[in-house]
Short mmCIF file of C-alpha atoms in Angstrom, two decimals:
data_model
loop_
_atom_site.label_atom_id
_atom_site.label_comp_id
_atom_site.label_asym_id
_atom_site.label_seq_id
_atom_site.Cartn_x
_atom_site.Cartn_y
_atom_site.Cartn_z
CA MET A 1 15.84 21.92 42.49
CA GLY A 2 13.05 19.86 44.08
CA ARG A 3 13.17 16.16 44.76
CA THR A 4 11.68 13.98 42.03
CA THR A 5 8.58 12.17 43.25
CA GLU A 6 7.93 8.50 42.64
CA ALA A 7 5.02 9.40 40.35
CA GLU A 8 7.21 11.72 38.26
CA MET A 9 9.91 9.07 38.05
CA ALA A 10 7.38 6.47 36.95
CA LEU A 11 6.06 8.84 34.27
CA ALA A 12 9.57 9.55 33.02
CA MET A 13 10.35 5.85 32.86
CA ALA A 14 7.12 5.21 30.94
CA VAL A 15 8.00 7.90 28.40
CA VAL A 16 11.49 6.44 27.93
CA ALA A 17 10.02 2.96 27.54
CA ALA A 18 7.55 4.19 24.93
CA MET A 19 10.29 5.97 23.00
CA TRP A 20 12.45 2.84 23.16
CA SER A 21 9.54 0.71 21.91
CA PHE A 22 8.97 3.07 18.97
CA ALA A 23 12.68 3.18 18.15
CA GLN A 24 12.89 -0.62 18.22
CA ALA A 25 9.89 -0.86 15.89
CA ALA A 26 11.49 1.59 13.46
CA MET A 27 14.72 -0.40 13.58
CA ALA A 28 12.77 -3.56 12.70
CA PHE A 29 11.82 -1.97 9.40
CA GLU A 30 15.25 -0.58 8.62
CA ASN A 31 17.01 -3.82 9.50
CA VAL A 32 14.86 -6.27 7.55
CA THR A 33 16.79 -8.61 5.30
CA THR A 34 16.74 -7.41 1.69
CA MET A 35 17.44 -9.53 -1.37
CA ARG A 36 18.90 -9.32 -4.82
CA PHE A 37 16.46 -9.49 -7.70
CA ASP A 38 17.77 -12.88 -8.82
CA GLN A 39 17.21 -14.31 -5.32
CA GLY A 40 13.45 -14.10 -5.49
CA PHE A 41 12.05 -12.39 -8.59
CA SER A 42 11.76 -12.56 -12.36
CA PRO A 43 10.40 -10.21 -15.08
CA LEU A 44 6.65 -10.43 -15.59
CA PHE A 45 6.16 -8.44 -18.81
CA GLY A 46 7.94 -5.73 -20.81
CA GLU A 47 11.27 -7.39 -20.06
CA LYS A 48 13.26 -4.79 -22.02
CA ASN A 49 11.77 -2.16 -19.71
CA VAL A 50 12.89 -3.99 -16.56
CA LEU A 51 16.32 -2.51 -15.84
CA ARG A 52 18.43 -4.04 -13.06
CA SER A 53 21.37 -2.37 -11.34
CA ASP A 54 24.87 -3.86 -11.44
CA ASP A 55 24.52 -5.19 -7.89
CA ASP A 56 21.00 -6.52 -8.71
CA ARG A 57 19.44 -4.78 -5.69
CA THR A 58 17.64 -1.99 -7.56
CA VAL A 59 15.10 -2.46 -10.35
CA ARG A 60 13.75 0.31 -12.57
CA LEU A 61 10.41 -0.27 -14.28
CA LEU A 62 9.70 1.83 -17.38
CA LEU A 63 6.50 2.80 -19.16
CA ASP A 64 6.90 4.09 -22.72
CA ARG A 65 4.86 4.09 -25.93
CA ARG A 66 5.65 0.42 -26.53
CA THR A 67 4.82 -1.13 -23.18
CA GLY A 68 4.77 -0.94 -19.43
CA SER A 69 6.68 -3.45 -17.34
CA GLY A 70 6.61 -5.52 -14.19
CA PHE A 71 8.15 -8.26 -12.12
CA ILE A 72 6.87 -11.10 -9.93
CA SER A 73 8.19 -13.13 -7.02
CA SER A 74 9.47 -16.60 -7.84
CA ASP A 75 7.31 -18.18 -5.14
CA LEU A 76 3.89 -17.83 -3.62
CA TYR A 77 3.68 -17.11 0.10
CA SER A 78 1.23 -18.23 2.71
CA HIS A 79 1.15 -14.91 4.60
CA GLY A 80 4.15 -12.64 4.83
CA PHE A 81 5.77 -9.22 5.04
CA PHE A 82 6.27 -7.62 1.60
CA SER A 83 8.25 -4.41 1.38
CA ALA A 84 10.29 -2.17 -0.91
CA LYS A 85 11.64 1.34 -1.11
CA ILE A 86 9.96 2.94 -4.12
CA LYS A 87 10.70 6.16 -5.96
CA LEU A 88 7.90 7.24 -8.27
CA PRO A 89 8.05 9.00 -11.66
CA SER A 90 8.28 12.79 -11.59
CA ASP A 91 6.87 15.70 -13.60
CA TYR A 92 3.61 15.10 -15.51
CA THR A 93 2.38 11.62 -14.57
CA ALA A 94 -1.38 11.71 -15.24
CA GLY A 95 -2.75 8.29 -16.12
CA VAL A 96 0.36 6.46 -14.91
CA VAL A 97 -0.26 3.66 -12.41
CA VAL A 98 2.51 2.10 -10.34
CA ALA A 99 1.40 -0.94 -8.35
CA PHE A 100 3.03 -2.93 -5.55
CA TYR A 101 0.76 -5.77 -4.55
CA THR A 102 0.17 -9.41 -3.70
CA SER A 103 -2.18 -11.60 -5.72
CA ASN A 104 -2.94 -15.15 -6.79
CA GLY A 105 -5.02 -14.21 -9.84
CA ASP A 106 -2.81 -16.30 -12.12
CA VAL A 107 -3.71 -19.40 -10.10
CA PHE A 108 -7.27 -18.66 -8.96
CA GLU A 109 -8.85 -16.74 -11.82
CA LYS A 110 -12.40 -16.59 -10.45
CA ASN A 111 -11.81 -16.44 -6.71
CA HIS A 112 -8.46 -14.70 -6.32
CA ASP A 113 -7.13 -12.78 -3.32
CA GLU A 114 -5.29 -9.46 -3.56
CA LEU A 115 -3.69 -6.75 -1.40
CA ASP A 116 -2.70 -3.56 -3.22
CA PHE A 117 -0.72 -0.40 -3.03
CA GLU A 118 -1.66 1.53 -6.19
CA PHE A 119 0.11 4.84 -6.85
CA LEU A 120 -1.98 7.07 -9.09
CA GLY A 121 -0.16 9.72 -11.12
CA ASN A 122 -1.37 13.27 -11.57
CA VAL A 123 -0.93 16.48 -13.53
CA ARG A 124 2.18 18.48 -12.77
CA GLY A 125 2.15 20.22 -9.40
CA ARG A 126 -0.51 18.07 -7.76
CA GLU A 127 0.03 15.34 -5.20
CA TRP A 128 0.31 11.68 -5.99
CA LYS A 129 -2.56 9.68 -4.53
CA ILE A 130 -2.19 6.16 -3.25
CA GLN A 131 -4.92 3.59 -3.02
CA THR A 132 -5.06 0.47 -0.87
CA ASN A 133 -7.31 -2.44 -1.79
CA VAL A 134 -8.26 -5.64 0.01
CA TYR A 135 -9.90 -8.45 -1.98
CA GLY A 136 -10.59 -11.98 -0.82
CA ASN A 137 -12.06 -14.92 -2.70
CA GLY A 138 -12.80 -12.85 -5.81
CA SER A 139 -14.66 -10.09 -3.95
CA THR A 140 -13.85 -7.39 -6.53
CA SER A 141 -17.50 -6.25 -6.58
CA ARG A 142 -17.11 -5.47 -2.89
CA GLY A 143 -13.95 -3.41 -3.19
CA ARG A 144 -12.60 -2.21 0.12
CA GLU A 145 -10.69 0.73 -1.36
CA GLU A 146 -9.22 3.65 0.52
CA ARG A 147 -7.30 6.61 -0.94
CA TYR A 148 -4.85 9.03 0.60
CA LEU A 149 -2.68 11.99 -0.31
CA LEU A 150 0.96 11.44 0.50
CA PRO A 151 2.42 14.05 2.90
CA PHE A 152 5.68 14.15 0.92
CA ASP A 153 6.86 14.15 -2.69
CA PRO A 154 7.28 10.43 -3.54
CA SER A 155 9.19 11.28 -6.72
CA ALA A 156 11.91 13.25 -4.89
CA GLU A 157 13.31 10.28 -2.99
CA ALA A 158 12.48 6.67 -2.21
CA HIS A 159 10.15 5.77 0.65
CA ARG A 160 9.39 2.34 2.07
CA TYR A 161 5.96 0.82 1.44
CA SER A 162 5.06 -2.44 3.19
CA ILE A 163 2.20 -4.92 3.34
CA LEU A 164 1.90 -7.24 6.32
CA TRP A 165 -0.48 -10.17 5.89
CA THR A 166 -1.05 -12.77 8.58
CA GLU A 167 -3.84 -15.18 9.39
CA LYS A 168 -5.52 -12.57 11.60
CA THR A 169 -4.50 -9.11 10.41
CA ILE A 170 -3.43 -6.99 7.43
CA ILE A 171 -1.46 -3.77 7.91
CA PHE A 172 -0.33 -1.30 5.25
CA TYR A 173 2.72 0.80 6.15
CA VAL A 174 4.24 3.95 4.64
CA ASP A 175 7.79 4.12 5.96
CA ASP A 176 7.34 3.00 9.59
CA THR A 177 3.81 4.43 9.98
CA PRO A 178 0.83 2.09 9.73
CA ILE A 179 -1.86 3.74 7.60
CA ARG A 180 -4.47 0.99 7.52
CA GLU A 181 -5.27 -2.07 9.59
CA VAL A 182 -7.75 -4.79 8.59
CA ARG A 183 -8.53 -7.45 11.16
CA ARG A 184 -10.02 -10.78 10.23
CA SER A 185 -13.58 -11.05 11.52
CA ALA A 186 -16.70 -13.13 11.12
CA ALA A 187 -18.24 -10.15 9.30
CA MET A 188 -15.63 -10.36 6.50
CA ALA A 189 -16.19 -14.11 6.09
CA GLY A 190 -14.49 -15.28 2.85
CA ASP A 191 -13.56 -11.72 1.86
CA TYR A 192 -10.43 -12.01 4.00
CA PRO A 193 -7.50 -13.12 1.78
CA SER A 194 -6.62 -16.70 2.68
CA LYS A 195 -4.83 -18.40 -0.24
CA PRO A 196 -1.08 -18.21 -1.03
CA MET A 197 -0.10 -15.13 -3.05
CA SER A 198 2.82 -13.87 -5.13
CA LEU A 199 4.32 -10.38 -4.89
CA TYR A 200 4.07 -8.14 -7.96
CA ALA A 201 5.38 -4.71 -9.02
CA THR A 202 4.16 -3.05 -12.21
CA ILE A 203 3.92 0.24 -14.09
CA TRP A 204 1.23 0.65 -16.73
CA ASP A 205 -1.14 2.99 -18.59
CA GLY A 206 -4.30 3.61 -16.55
CA SER A 207 -5.54 6.52 -18.66
CA THR A 208 -9.15 5.32 -18.60
CA TRP A 209 -9.57 5.83 -14.83
CA ALA A 210 -6.49 6.74 -12.79
CA THR A 211 -6.55 10.57 -12.90
CA ALA A 212 -9.82 12.49 -12.43
CA GLY A 213 -11.82 9.46 -13.53
CA GLY A 214 -9.93 9.28 -16.84
CA ARG A 215 -10.12 12.94 -17.78
CA TYR A 216 -6.33 13.30 -17.86
CA LYS A 217 -4.48 10.73 -19.97
CA VAL A 218 -0.87 9.58 -20.18
CA LYS A 219 1.17 11.99 -22.33
CA TYR A 220 3.98 10.00 -23.87
CA LYS A 221 5.99 13.10 -24.74
CA TYR A 222 7.07 12.89 -21.09
CA ALA A 223 8.02 9.20 -21.39
CA PRO A 224 9.72 7.10 -20.31
CA PHE A 225 8.05 7.11 -16.91
CA VAL A 226 10.36 5.42 -14.39
CA ALA A 227 9.54 3.77 -11.07
CA GLU A 228 12.52 2.59 -9.02
CA PHE A 229 12.36 -0.29 -6.53
CA THR A 230 15.13 -1.09 -4.08
CA ASP A 231 15.62 -2.89 -0.73
CA LEU A 232 13.17 -5.61 -1.76
CA THR A 233 12.01 -7.68 1.19
CA VAL A 234 9.83 -10.77 1.34
CA LEU A 235 9.48 -12.60 4.65
CA GLY A 236 7.07 -15.48 4.95
CA CYS A 237 6.35 -19.11 4.29
CA ARG A 238 7.21 -20.00 0.69
CA MET A 239 4.84 -22.26 -1.20
CA ASP A 240 5.64 -24.28 -4.29
CA PRO A 241 3.44 -22.84 -7.09
CA ILE A 242 2.67 -26.39 -8.26
CA GLU A 243 2.42 -28.10 -4.91
CA MET A 244 -0.04 -25.70 -3.23
CA VAL A 245 -0.42 -27.99 -0.21
CA SER A 246 -1.96 -27.11 3.12
CA THR A 247 0.35 -25.02 5.29
CA ALA A 248 -0.93 -26.45 8.59
CA GLY A 249 2.08 -26.83 10.85
CA LYS A 250 4.50 -25.88 8.08
CA CYS A 251 4.65 -22.15 8.63
CA LYS A 252 4.47 -21.79 12.41
CA GLU A 253 8.01 -20.45 12.72
CA GLU A 254 7.51 -17.87 9.96
CA GLU A 255 4.14 -16.79 11.39
CA ALA A 256 5.69 -16.41 14.84
CA LYS A 257 8.42 -14.15 13.46
CA LEU A 258 5.92 -11.96 11.63
CA ALA A 259 3.82 -11.66 14.76
CA GLY A 260 6.84 -10.71 16.83
CA ASP A 261 8.36 -8.13 14.49
CA PHE A 262 5.54 -6.34 12.73
CA VAL A 263 2.02 -7.16 13.91
CA SER A 264 2.08 -5.35 17.24
CA ILE A 265 1.17 -1.67 16.84
CA SER A 266 2.44 0.42 19.75
CA PRO A 267 0.25 3.21 21.18
CA GLU A 268 2.58 5.74 19.52
CA ARG A 269 2.18 4.10 16.14
CA ARG A 270 -1.57 3.79 16.57
CA ALA A 271 -1.71 7.53 17.26
CA ALA A 272 0.39 8.15 14.15
CA MET A 273 -1.99 6.00 12.09
CA LYS A 274 -5.00 7.93 13.40
CA ALA A 275 -3.33 11.24 12.56
CA PHE A 276 -2.39 10.08 9.05
CA ARG A 277 -5.92 8.93 8.30
CA GLU A 278 -7.47 12.13 9.63
CA LYS A 279 -5.17 14.35 7.59
CA GLN A 280 -4.49 12.34 4.43
CA MET A 281 -7.44 10.04 3.68
CA THR A 282 -9.55 11.32 0.78
CA TYR A 283 -11.82 8.34 0.07
CA SER A 284 -13.19 5.40 2.03
CA PHE A 285 -15.49 2.61 0.87
CA CYS A 286 -17.12 2.73 4.30
CA TYR A 287 -18.60 6.17 3.52
CA ASP A 288 -19.52 5.48 -0.13
CA SER A 289 -23.28 5.04 0.05
CA LEU A 290 -23.63 5.56 -3.72
CA ARG A 291 -21.67 2.42 -4.61
CA TYR A 292 -22.63 0.54 -1.46
CA PRO A 293 -26.11 1.52 -0.19
CA VAL A 294 -25.79 -1.21 2.42
CA ALA A 295 -22.72 -0.56 4.54
CA PHE A 296 -20.09 -3.27 4.89
CA PRO A 297 -20.60 -5.19 8.15
CA ASP A 298 -16.88 -4.93 8.93
CA CYS A 299 -16.81 -1.12 8.71
CA HIS A 300 -16.27 0.62 12.02
CA VAL A 301 -17.76 4.06 11.39
CA ALA A 302 -17.10 6.99 13.70
CA PRO A 303 -19.84 9.68 13.44
CA SER A 304 -17.25 12.48 13.70
CA GLU A 305 -15.30 10.93 10.82
CA ARG A 306 -18.35 10.35 8.67
CA GLU A 307 -19.10 14.08 8.71
CA ARG A 308 -15.92 14.75 6.74
CA PHE A 309 -17.02 12.68 3.74
CA LYS A 310 -19.65 13.06 1.04
CA GLU A 311 -22.09 10.30 0.16
CA SER A 312 -19.69 9.34 -2.66
CA GLY A 313 -17.13 8.42 -0.02
CA HIS A 314 -14.85 11.29 -1.03
CA LEU A 315 -13.63 14.00 1.31
CA LYS A 316 -15.74 17.14 1.44
CA PHE A 317 -14.06 20.32 0.26
CA GLY A 318 -13.00 22.37 3.25
CA GLY A 319 -12.85 19.22 5.37
CA ALA A 320 -10.41 18.50 8.15
CA ALA A 321 -7.76 17.04 5.88
CA ARG A 322 -4.72 19.20 5.30
CA ARG A 323 -4.81 20.72 1.80
CA ARG A 324 -1.66 22.14 0.27
CA ARG A 325 -1.83 25.03 -2.16
CA ARG A 326 -2.40 23.76 -5.68
CA PRO A 327 -2.27 25.28 -9.15
CA ALA A 328 -5.54 26.40 -10.67
CA VAL A 329 -6.47 23.18 -12.45
CA ALA A 330 -10.16 22.35 -12.59
CA VAL A 331 -10.65 18.69 -11.71
CA PRO A 332 -14.27 17.68 -11.23
CA SER A 333 -15.22 15.23 -8.52
CA SER A 334 -16.24 11.73 -9.47
CA THR A 335 -19.03 9.71 -7.90
CA GLY A 336 -16.91 6.58 -7.68
CA ALA A 337 -13.64 5.51 -6.17
CA ALA A 338 -11.71 6.51 -9.28
CA GLU A 339 -11.67 10.23 -8.55
#
């Protein structure tokens, strides 16, 4: 056996260090402090369809013929890390929308901020799609939507979905993989969310748009539709909903913790994010020239990536994204984000 050179030793040490960094980052997600429902949340609507476990750490939201349901955090937060393990409804779920998001629409009706995970149901045998949205200062006419196919069955077991929001960056995570990063820039101007937000979770009837542009509706013979939330986590600077004072100097410690634990994306994670987006992304506002003839100034468009998408912003058939075998169900393409 030959002697190990200094270069080989250095390479080996770098690999070990990278693996350790990735493992530590994964541990940060698994070891976050979770809370009981009564420690930070209350029902929002459909209270009879908000079912809490005996230990108050799992919440089931139901959609039936009478109503959907939802819950909301007790406080608003000036930036934060918002996370939960979510198990989605199974079987036929067309038209069903499960949302996990931050918003201040109840406080700022005309200029609200919002960060969304929206889970869009489908006909039996087809993948759930998820959508991420970023709205700032009421910029709903300039929706920065992206859609992806999940590479697993989200109704078989719970997976962790997380939103990190700081003064300078927004990152959406699925389990411990970042799938989208939005950095604050001069180009975004007031479209970057900046006002304190609450955390919401809801399930509701989105028959008019959620599946194939509204072609497939909710079928209540399969109800109740159940979404399960557990390991709820909210880390950030709490704001009094009435007080709403400036957070200057008040949240430095919380911001520092967020920056230390979650903001830094290692090279390994950045590679994982690139791979996820190449294989799973099915729509991007940056490529939707039908809705947005003038491209967003904050879009960073790669020519090789643009080739994979139609002018509607949706993935071309036969594109680079991995496509699993599907049943023969004819679903026409839409020209908008609600495909």
